[in-house]
Short mmCIF file of C-alpha atoms and ligand atoms in Angstrom, two decimals:
data_model
loop_
_atom_site.label_atom_id
_atom_site.label_comp_id
_atom_site.label_asym_id
_atom_site.label_seq_id
_atom_site.Cartn_x
_atom_site.Cartn_y
_atom_site.Cartn_z
CA MET T 1 -10.43 -1.41 -24.46
CA LYS T 2 -13.53 -0.24 -22.59
CA ASN T 3 -13.21 3.08 -20.75
CA ILE T 4 -12.73 2.68 -17.02
CA ASP T 5 -15.45 4.54 -15.18
CA PHE T 6 -16.70 4.90 -11.63
CA ALA T 7 -20.33 5.80 -12.33
CA GLY T 8 -22.40 4.94 -9.26
CA ARG T 9 -19.28 4.16 -7.24
CA VAL T 10 -18.16 5.90 -4.05
CA ALA T 11 -14.47 6.17 -3.17
CA ILE T 12 -12.69 7.21 -0.01
CA VAL T 13 -9.20 8.54 -0.64
CA THR T 14 -7.29 9.27 2.57
CA GLY T 15 -4.62 11.96 2.51
CA ALA T 16 -6.19 13.30 -0.70
CA GLY T 17 -5.48 16.97 0.05
CA GLY T 18 -2.14 16.90 -1.79
CA GLY T 19 0.57 14.79 -3.40
CA LEU T 20 -0.42 11.38 -4.76
CA GLY T 21 -3.82 11.20 -3.03
CA ARG T 22 -5.05 14.37 -4.72
CA THR T 23 -4.36 12.85 -8.15
CA TYR T 24 -6.28 9.65 -7.28
CA ALA T 25 -9.30 11.64 -6.04
CA MET T 26 -9.31 13.94 -9.09
CA ASP T 27 -9.08 11.08 -11.61
CA ILE T 28 -11.78 8.95 -9.95
CA ALA T 29 -14.08 11.99 -9.80
CA ARG T 30 -13.35 12.80 -13.46
CA ARG T 31 -14.43 9.24 -14.27
CA GLY T 32 -17.81 9.71 -12.54
CA GLY T 33 -17.07 8.46 -9.02
CA ALA T 34 -18.22 10.32 -5.90
CA VAL T 35 -15.19 10.93 -3.68
CA VAL T 36 -14.59 11.52 0.01
CA VAL T 37 -11.50 13.72 0.03
CA ASN T 38 -10.00 13.02 3.43
CA ASP T 39 -7.04 15.03 4.71
CA LEU T 40 -5.88 16.09 8.14
CA GLY T 41 -4.09 19.04 6.54
CA GLY T 42 -0.91 19.01 8.63
CA SER T 43 2.79 19.15 7.73
CA PHE T 44 4.81 16.36 6.05
CA ASP T 45 5.94 15.12 9.50
CA GLY T 46 2.43 14.89 10.92
CA LYS T 47 2.32 18.16 12.90
CA GLY T 48 -0.74 20.45 12.93
CA SER T 49 -4.00 20.25 11.05
CA SER T 50 -6.27 22.36 8.85
CA SER T 51 -9.32 21.97 6.64
CA SER T 52 -7.82 23.90 3.73
CA MET T 53 -6.10 21.01 1.91
CA ALA T 54 -9.21 18.82 1.66
CA ASP T 55 -11.42 21.85 0.89
CA GLN T 56 -9.16 22.92 -1.97
CA VAL T 57 -9.34 19.50 -3.69
CA VAL T 58 -13.12 19.28 -3.17
CA ALA T 59 -13.44 22.73 -4.79
CA GLU T 60 -11.30 21.61 -7.75
CA ILE T 61 -13.39 18.46 -8.25
CA ARG T 62 -16.70 20.35 -8.02
CA ALA T 63 -15.43 23.08 -10.38
CA ALA T 64 -14.74 20.34 -12.93
CA GLY T 65 -18.32 19.03 -12.51
CA GLY T 66 -17.45 16.12 -10.20
CA LYS T 67 -18.92 14.95 -6.89
CA ALA T 68 -16.87 15.23 -3.69
CA VAL T 69 -17.12 15.93 0.02
CA ALA T 70 -14.35 16.84 2.43
CA SER T 71 -13.36 14.95 5.57
CA TYR T 72 -10.83 16.38 8.00
CA ASN T 73 -10.59 13.41 10.36
CA SER T 74 -7.30 11.81 11.21
CA VAL T 75 -7.04 8.22 10.01
CA ALA T 76 -4.89 7.47 13.05
CA THR T 77 -7.76 6.82 15.49
CA ARG T 78 -10.61 4.32 15.45
CA THR T 79 -13.14 7.17 15.76
CA GLY T 80 -11.45 9.04 12.93
CA GLY T 81 -11.66 5.99 10.67
CA GLU T 82 -15.33 5.43 11.54
CA ASN T 83 -16.15 9.10 10.83
CA ILE T 84 -14.44 8.99 7.44
CA VAL T 85 -16.58 6.03 6.41
CA LYS T 86 -19.69 7.66 7.92
CA THR T 87 -19.00 10.73 5.74
CA ALA T 88 -19.18 8.50 2.65
CA ILE T 89 -22.39 6.79 3.78
CA ASP T 90 -24.09 10.05 4.85
CA ALA T 91 -23.16 11.90 1.65
CA PHE T 92 -23.43 9.17 -0.98
CA GLY T 93 -25.09 6.13 0.66
CA ARG T 94 -22.34 3.53 0.06
CA VAL T 95 -18.61 2.90 -0.15
CA ASP T 96 -17.01 0.91 -2.97
CA VAL T 97 -13.37 1.93 -2.87
CA VAL T 98 -10.86 2.75 -0.14
CA ILE T 99 -7.44 4.06 -1.08
CA ASN T 100 -5.34 4.06 2.08
CA ASN T 101 -2.88 6.79 1.19
CA ALA T 102 -2.64 9.17 4.19
CA GLY T 103 0.62 9.32 6.04
CA HIS T 104 3.57 11.29 7.25
CA LEU T 105 7.30 10.76 7.54
CA ARG T 106 9.84 11.07 10.35
CA ASN T 107 13.31 9.75 9.55
CA ALA T 108 15.93 8.77 12.12
CA LEU T 109 18.66 6.19 12.56
CA PHE T 110 17.37 3.05 14.26
CA GLU T 111 19.20 3.79 17.54
CA ASP T 112 17.54 7.24 17.75
CA ILE T 113 13.91 6.19 17.18
CA ASP T 114 11.91 7.03 20.32
CA ASP T 115 8.28 6.18 21.07
CA GLY T 116 7.14 9.52 19.65
CA ILE T 117 8.47 8.62 16.20
CA LEU T 118 7.56 4.92 16.41
CA ASP T 119 3.99 5.45 17.61
CA SER T 120 3.19 8.27 15.19
CA LEU T 121 4.31 6.25 12.16
CA ILE T 122 2.63 3.00 13.21
CA ASP T 123 -0.53 4.95 14.09
CA VAL T 124 -0.88 6.86 10.84
CA HIS T 125 0.23 4.22 8.33
CA LEU T 126 -0.60 0.82 9.82
CA LYS T 127 -3.36 1.48 12.34
CA GLY T 128 -4.74 4.26 10.11
CA ALA T 129 -5.33 1.86 7.23
CA PHE T 130 -6.86 -0.66 9.65
CA TYR T 131 -9.17 1.95 11.22
CA VAL T 132 -10.51 3.24 7.88
CA THR T 133 -10.67 -0.09 6.08
CA GLN T 134 -12.44 -2.07 8.81
CA PRO T 135 -15.73 -0.08 8.90
CA ALA T 136 -15.62 0.29 5.09
CA TYR T 137 -15.06 -3.46 4.65
CA ARG T 138 -18.22 -4.25 6.66
CA HIS T 139 -20.26 -2.29 4.06
CA MET T 140 -18.33 -3.83 1.14
CA LYS T 141 -18.86 -7.37 2.42
CA LYS T 142 -22.60 -6.78 2.77
CA GLN T 143 -22.93 -5.30 -0.73
CA GLY T 144 -20.66 -7.97 -2.29
CA TYR T 145 -18.27 -5.50 -3.92
CA GLY T 146 -15.17 -3.55 -2.93
CA ARG T 147 -11.73 -2.46 -4.02
CA ILE T 148 -9.05 -1.61 -1.43
CA VAL T 149 -5.59 -0.23 -2.14
CA PHE T 150 -2.90 0.03 0.53
CA ALA T 151 -0.05 2.49 -0.08
CA SER T 152 2.95 0.49 1.10
CA SER T 153 6.51 1.46 0.25
CA ALA T 154 9.77 0.07 -1.08
CA ALA T 155 11.24 1.42 2.16
CA GLY T 156 9.45 -1.46 3.91
CA MET T 157 9.53 -4.14 1.22
CA LEU T 158 13.16 -3.57 0.19
CA GLY T 159 14.60 -1.38 2.97
CA ASN T 160 15.88 2.19 3.28
CA PRO T 161 18.25 3.51 5.96
CA THR T 162 16.72 5.89 8.58
CA GLN T 163 13.22 4.53 7.93
CA ALA T 164 12.97 1.59 10.36
CA ALA T 165 9.67 2.77 11.88
CA TYR T 166 8.17 3.91 8.57
CA GLY T 167 9.40 0.75 6.84
CA CYS T 168 7.88 -1.64 9.36
CA ALA T 169 4.54 0.20 9.29
CA LYS T 170 4.55 0.03 5.48
CA ALA T 171 5.57 -3.66 5.40
CA GLY T 172 2.77 -4.31 7.92
CA LEU T 173 0.29 -3.02 5.36
CA VAL T 174 1.33 -5.84 3.01
CA GLY T 175 0.52 -8.31 5.81
CA LEU T 176 -2.90 -6.71 6.22
CA MET T 177 -3.47 -6.83 2.44
CA ASN T 178 -2.40 -10.51 2.29
CA VAL T 179 -4.95 -11.56 4.89
CA LEU T 180 -7.81 -9.27 3.87
CA SER T 181 -7.50 -10.24 0.21
CA LEU T 182 -8.16 -13.89 1.20
CA GLU T 183 -11.06 -13.01 3.51
CA GLY T 184 -12.55 -10.53 1.03
CA LYS T 185 -12.31 -12.50 -2.22
CA PRO T 186 -15.45 -14.66 -1.70
CA HIS T 187 -17.38 -11.41 -1.08
CA GLY T 188 -16.11 -9.57 -4.17
CA VAL T 189 -13.71 -7.40 -2.17
CA LEU T 190 -10.30 -7.23 -3.86
CA CYS T 191 -7.20 -5.84 -2.13
CA ASN T 192 -3.78 -4.87 -3.48
CA ALA T 193 -0.73 -3.02 -2.21
CA LEU T 194 1.17 -0.25 -3.94
CA LEU T 195 4.86 0.66 -3.98
CA PRO T 196 4.85 4.18 -5.45
CA THR T 197 7.67 6.58 -6.28
CA ALA T 198 6.92 10.25 -6.89
CA ALA T 199 8.49 13.64 -6.27
CA SER T 200 6.00 14.81 -3.65
CA ARG T 201 6.20 16.79 -0.44
CA MET T 202 6.99 13.57 1.45
CA ALA T 203 9.72 12.45 -0.96
CA GLY T 204 11.37 15.87 -0.45
CA ALA T 205 11.65 15.06 3.26
CA MET T 206 14.30 12.36 2.76
CA PRO T 207 17.56 12.81 4.72
CA ALA T 208 19.77 15.48 3.08
CA GLU T 209 22.64 13.05 2.38
CA GLN T 210 20.35 10.54 0.69
CA MET T 211 18.55 13.31 -1.20
CA LYS T 212 21.90 14.45 -2.62
CA GLU T 213 22.65 10.89 -3.76
CA VAL T 214 19.22 10.47 -5.38
CA GLU T 215 19.48 13.87 -7.10
CA ALA T 216 22.94 12.97 -8.48
CA GLN T 217 21.59 9.63 -9.77
CA LEU T 218 18.61 11.36 -11.35
CA ALA T 219 20.75 14.12 -12.92
CA ALA T 220 22.82 11.43 -14.65
CA ILE T 221 19.74 9.88 -16.27
CA ALA T 222 17.47 12.95 -16.49
CA PRO T 223 16.52 12.47 -20.15
CA LEU T 224 15.44 8.88 -19.43
CA VAL T 225 13.34 9.86 -16.41
CA GLY T 226 11.50 12.68 -18.22
CA ASN T 227 8.48 13.79 -16.20
CA SER T 228 7.91 10.32 -14.75
CA LEU T 229 8.50 11.41 -11.15
CA ASP T 230 5.36 13.50 -11.29
CA PRO T 231 2.63 11.98 -9.03
CA SER T 232 0.35 11.72 -12.09
CA PHE T 233 2.49 8.79 -13.30
CA VAL T 234 1.42 6.71 -10.27
CA THR T 235 -2.28 7.60 -10.69
CA PRO T 236 -3.27 5.25 -13.56
CA LEU T 237 -2.10 2.11 -11.72
CA VAL T 238 -3.98 3.06 -8.55
CA VAL T 239 -7.13 4.05 -10.44
CA TYR T 240 -7.02 0.73 -12.31
CA LEU T 241 -6.60 -1.22 -9.03
CA ALA T 242 -9.55 0.73 -7.57
CA SER T 243 -11.81 0.01 -10.55
CA GLU T 244 -14.25 -2.73 -11.46
CA ALA T 245 -12.02 -3.54 -14.45
CA CYS T 246 -9.37 -4.89 -12.08
CA GLN T 247 -10.00 -8.53 -11.18
CA THR T 248 -6.64 -9.08 -9.49
CA THR T 249 -6.35 -9.45 -5.74
CA HIS T 250 -3.53 -10.21 -3.30
CA GLY T 251 -0.87 -8.40 -5.33
CA ILE T 252 1.93 -5.92 -4.69
CA PHE T 253 2.45 -3.46 -7.53
CA SER T 254 5.19 -0.91 -8.13
CA ALA T 255 4.72 2.37 -10.02
CA THR T 256 8.19 3.83 -10.33
CA TRP T 257 9.47 6.21 -13.03
CA GLY T 258 6.60 5.27 -15.34
CA ARG T 259 7.39 1.54 -15.05
CA TYR T 260 4.50 -0.57 -13.72
CA ALA T 261 5.39 -3.99 -12.30
CA ARG T 262 4.23 -6.70 -9.93
CA ALA T 263 6.45 -7.73 -7.00
CA PHE T 264 6.51 -11.35 -5.84
CA LEU T 265 7.63 -13.18 -2.72
CA ASN T 266 9.71 -16.13 -3.87
CA PHE T 267 11.05 -19.16 -2.01
CA SER T 268 14.04 -21.26 -2.97
CA GLN T 269 13.49 -25.00 -3.36
CA GLY T 270 15.53 -25.17 -0.16
CA TRP T 271 17.05 -28.09 1.64
CA VAL T 272 14.58 -30.72 2.83
CA GLY T 273 16.13 -32.18 5.95
CA PRO T 274 15.57 -35.48 7.86
CA ARG T 275 12.00 -36.53 8.81
CA GLN T 276 12.36 -38.00 12.29
CA ASP T 277 15.18 -36.21 14.15
CA ALA T 278 15.44 -32.43 13.78
CA PRO T 279 18.70 -31.32 12.14
CA ARG T 280 21.37 -29.36 14.04
CA ALA T 281 22.60 -25.83 13.28
CA GLU T 282 25.70 -27.49 11.74
CA ASP T 283 23.45 -29.37 9.27
CA ILE T 284 21.86 -26.08 8.24
CA ALA T 285 25.36 -24.61 7.74
CA ALA T 286 26.40 -27.64 5.67
CA HIS T 287 23.35 -27.20 3.39
CA TRP T 288 23.39 -23.39 3.27
CA ALA T 289 24.04 -23.29 -0.49
CA GLU T 290 20.82 -25.29 -1.06
CA VAL T 291 18.86 -23.09 1.35
CA GLU T 292 19.92 -20.03 -0.63
CA ASN T 293 19.92 -21.51 -4.12
CA ARG T 294 17.93 -19.29 -6.50
CA ARG T 295 17.51 -21.95 -9.17
CA ASP T 296 13.86 -22.98 -9.70
CA ILE T 297 12.49 -20.50 -7.19
CA VAL T 298 8.78 -20.84 -6.42
CA GLU T 299 6.04 -18.41 -5.49
CA PRO T 300 3.50 -19.75 -3.00
CA ALA T 301 0.36 -17.60 -3.23
CA TYR T 302 -0.66 -18.27 0.36
CA LEU T 303 0.25 -20.25 3.45
CA GLU T 304 -1.14 -23.65 2.41
CA ASP T 305 0.64 -23.34 -0.95
CA GLU T 306 3.98 -23.53 0.82
CA PHE T 307 2.94 -26.73 2.61
CA ALA T 308 1.80 -28.19 -0.72
CA LEU T 309 5.14 -27.33 -2.33
CA ILE T 310 7.09 -29.11 0.41
CA ALA T 311 4.76 -32.11 0.24
CA LYS T 312 5.50 -32.28 -3.50
CA GLN T 313 9.25 -32.25 -2.83
CA LEU T 314 8.82 -35.08 -0.35
CA ALA T 315 6.65 -37.20 -2.62
CA PRO T 316 8.46 -40.39 -3.68
P1 NAI J 1 2.11 13.75 0.92
O1 NAI J 1 2.74 14.19 2.20
O2 NAI J 1 2.08 14.71 -0.21
O3 NAI J 1 0.62 13.22 1.16
C1 NAI J 1 0.18 12.61 2.32
C2 NAI J 1 -1.13 13.26 2.73
O4 NAI J 1 -1.64 12.59 3.88
C3 NAI J 1 -0.96 14.72 3.10
O5 NAI J 1 -1.83 15.53 2.32
C4 NAI J 1 -1.28 14.77 4.58
O6 NAI J 1 -1.90 15.98 5.00
C5 NAI J 1 -2.21 13.57 4.74
N1 NAI J 1 -2.22 13.05 6.11
C6 NAI J 1 -1.16 12.89 6.95
N2 NAI J 1 -1.56 12.39 8.12
C7 NAI J 1 -2.91 12.21 8.03
C8 NAI J 1 -3.89 11.70 8.93
N3 NAI J 1 -3.56 11.29 10.16
N4 NAI J 1 -5.18 11.63 8.51
C9 NAI J 1 -5.53 12.05 7.27
N5 NAI J 1 -4.63 12.57 6.39
C10 NAI J 1 -3.34 12.64 6.77
O7 NAI J 1 2.88 12.42 0.48
P2 NAI J 1 2.78 11.49 -0.83
O8 NAI J 1 4.13 11.36 -1.38
O9 NAI J 1 1.68 11.93 -1.71
O10 NAI J 1 2.45 10.08 -0.16
C11 NAI J 1 1.21 9.40 -0.27
C12 NAI J 1 1.37 8.00 0.30
O11 NAI J 1 2.30 7.25 -0.51
C13 NAI J 1 1.93 7.95 1.71
O12 NAI J 1 1.30 6.93 2.44
C14 NAI J 1 3.38 7.62 1.51
O13 NAI J 1 3.95 7.02 2.64
C15 NAI J 1 3.32 6.70 0.31
N6 NAI J 1 4.57 6.63 -0.42
C16 NAI J 1 5.02 7.70 -1.15
C17 NAI J 1 6.22 7.60 -1.84
C18 NAI J 1 6.72 8.71 -2.71
O14 NAI J 1 7.74 8.49 -3.40
N7 NAI J 1 6.10 9.88 -2.72
C19 NAI J 1 7.05 6.40 -1.78
C20 NAI J 1 6.46 5.32 -1.02
C21 NAI J 1 5.28 5.44 -0.37
#
């Protein structure tokens, strides 16, 4: 297997001042990539800001002989996103990789989520990825090469109580990845989404009750988990997705406890109803077992694939 390297490549890693993002930035730099270490430097719930987190990681990369510059912009505004990309172009002349990783967490039961919580989570996770990726994508499309990773979350793809706002922002990133991977593919720009699990500052901010439950589960299987909750166990998957070696696009990948897997959206064969007159709700109820039947499930890759699958079912 050829070594994966980033020689001549320029990567933007948002939220790279700590946690998972720091490990992505360090590993790409170690492999010869020039890195924009972006971090707003605030608290886990998105309050405050400082330059120290990004500066610290840039210093670590440079001390190890790597190339990096700091960016303190917030991803959560259009201007912030543009400035982050401008930092890459000004310092290194191009942008090949964007790892959309920045974010914060505010948990609350659905009935208690006010606009402050909702807006801050949509802004940083969903709009933030949009604002950074859009100006970067314009450069990638022109140069005919790019790799984009979106940090989604199982909280959005599978669900997690008290994370309705966070979960919908994170699930929204999969929608963005789905569309951009189709638009980007003819131009050599590949996009994938990540479902990570790691014991980071953000993971420590889970509701106390849930934290107790997770800790009890982990204590019961501690020898099996080993060190696999360390952020460094997520790094290799993300670095692979960000590299030229990766030729996959339009995928959702989980890195959890040192297990690396692809997640798929499957459809049942379903019930194909009448052609001329629309069925009634009672007909749906009568055929519910077929609607839900998991036998012979199928995985349409994109919208037209689903139409093709139904056409096949209808074919005489
Ligand atoms: P973290 O809190 O250690 O790292 C997030 C970083 O983003 C921080 O350094 C923070 O200062 C920075 N940041 C926050 N708002 C920013 C903004 N507006 N602009 C620029 N930087 C900003 O958290 P962690 O665990 O490393 O999370 C990284 C990503 O992975 C996040 O998007 C998170 O939602 C996602 N994730 C993490 C999971 C985990 O188990 N740790 C699970 C699922 C998703």
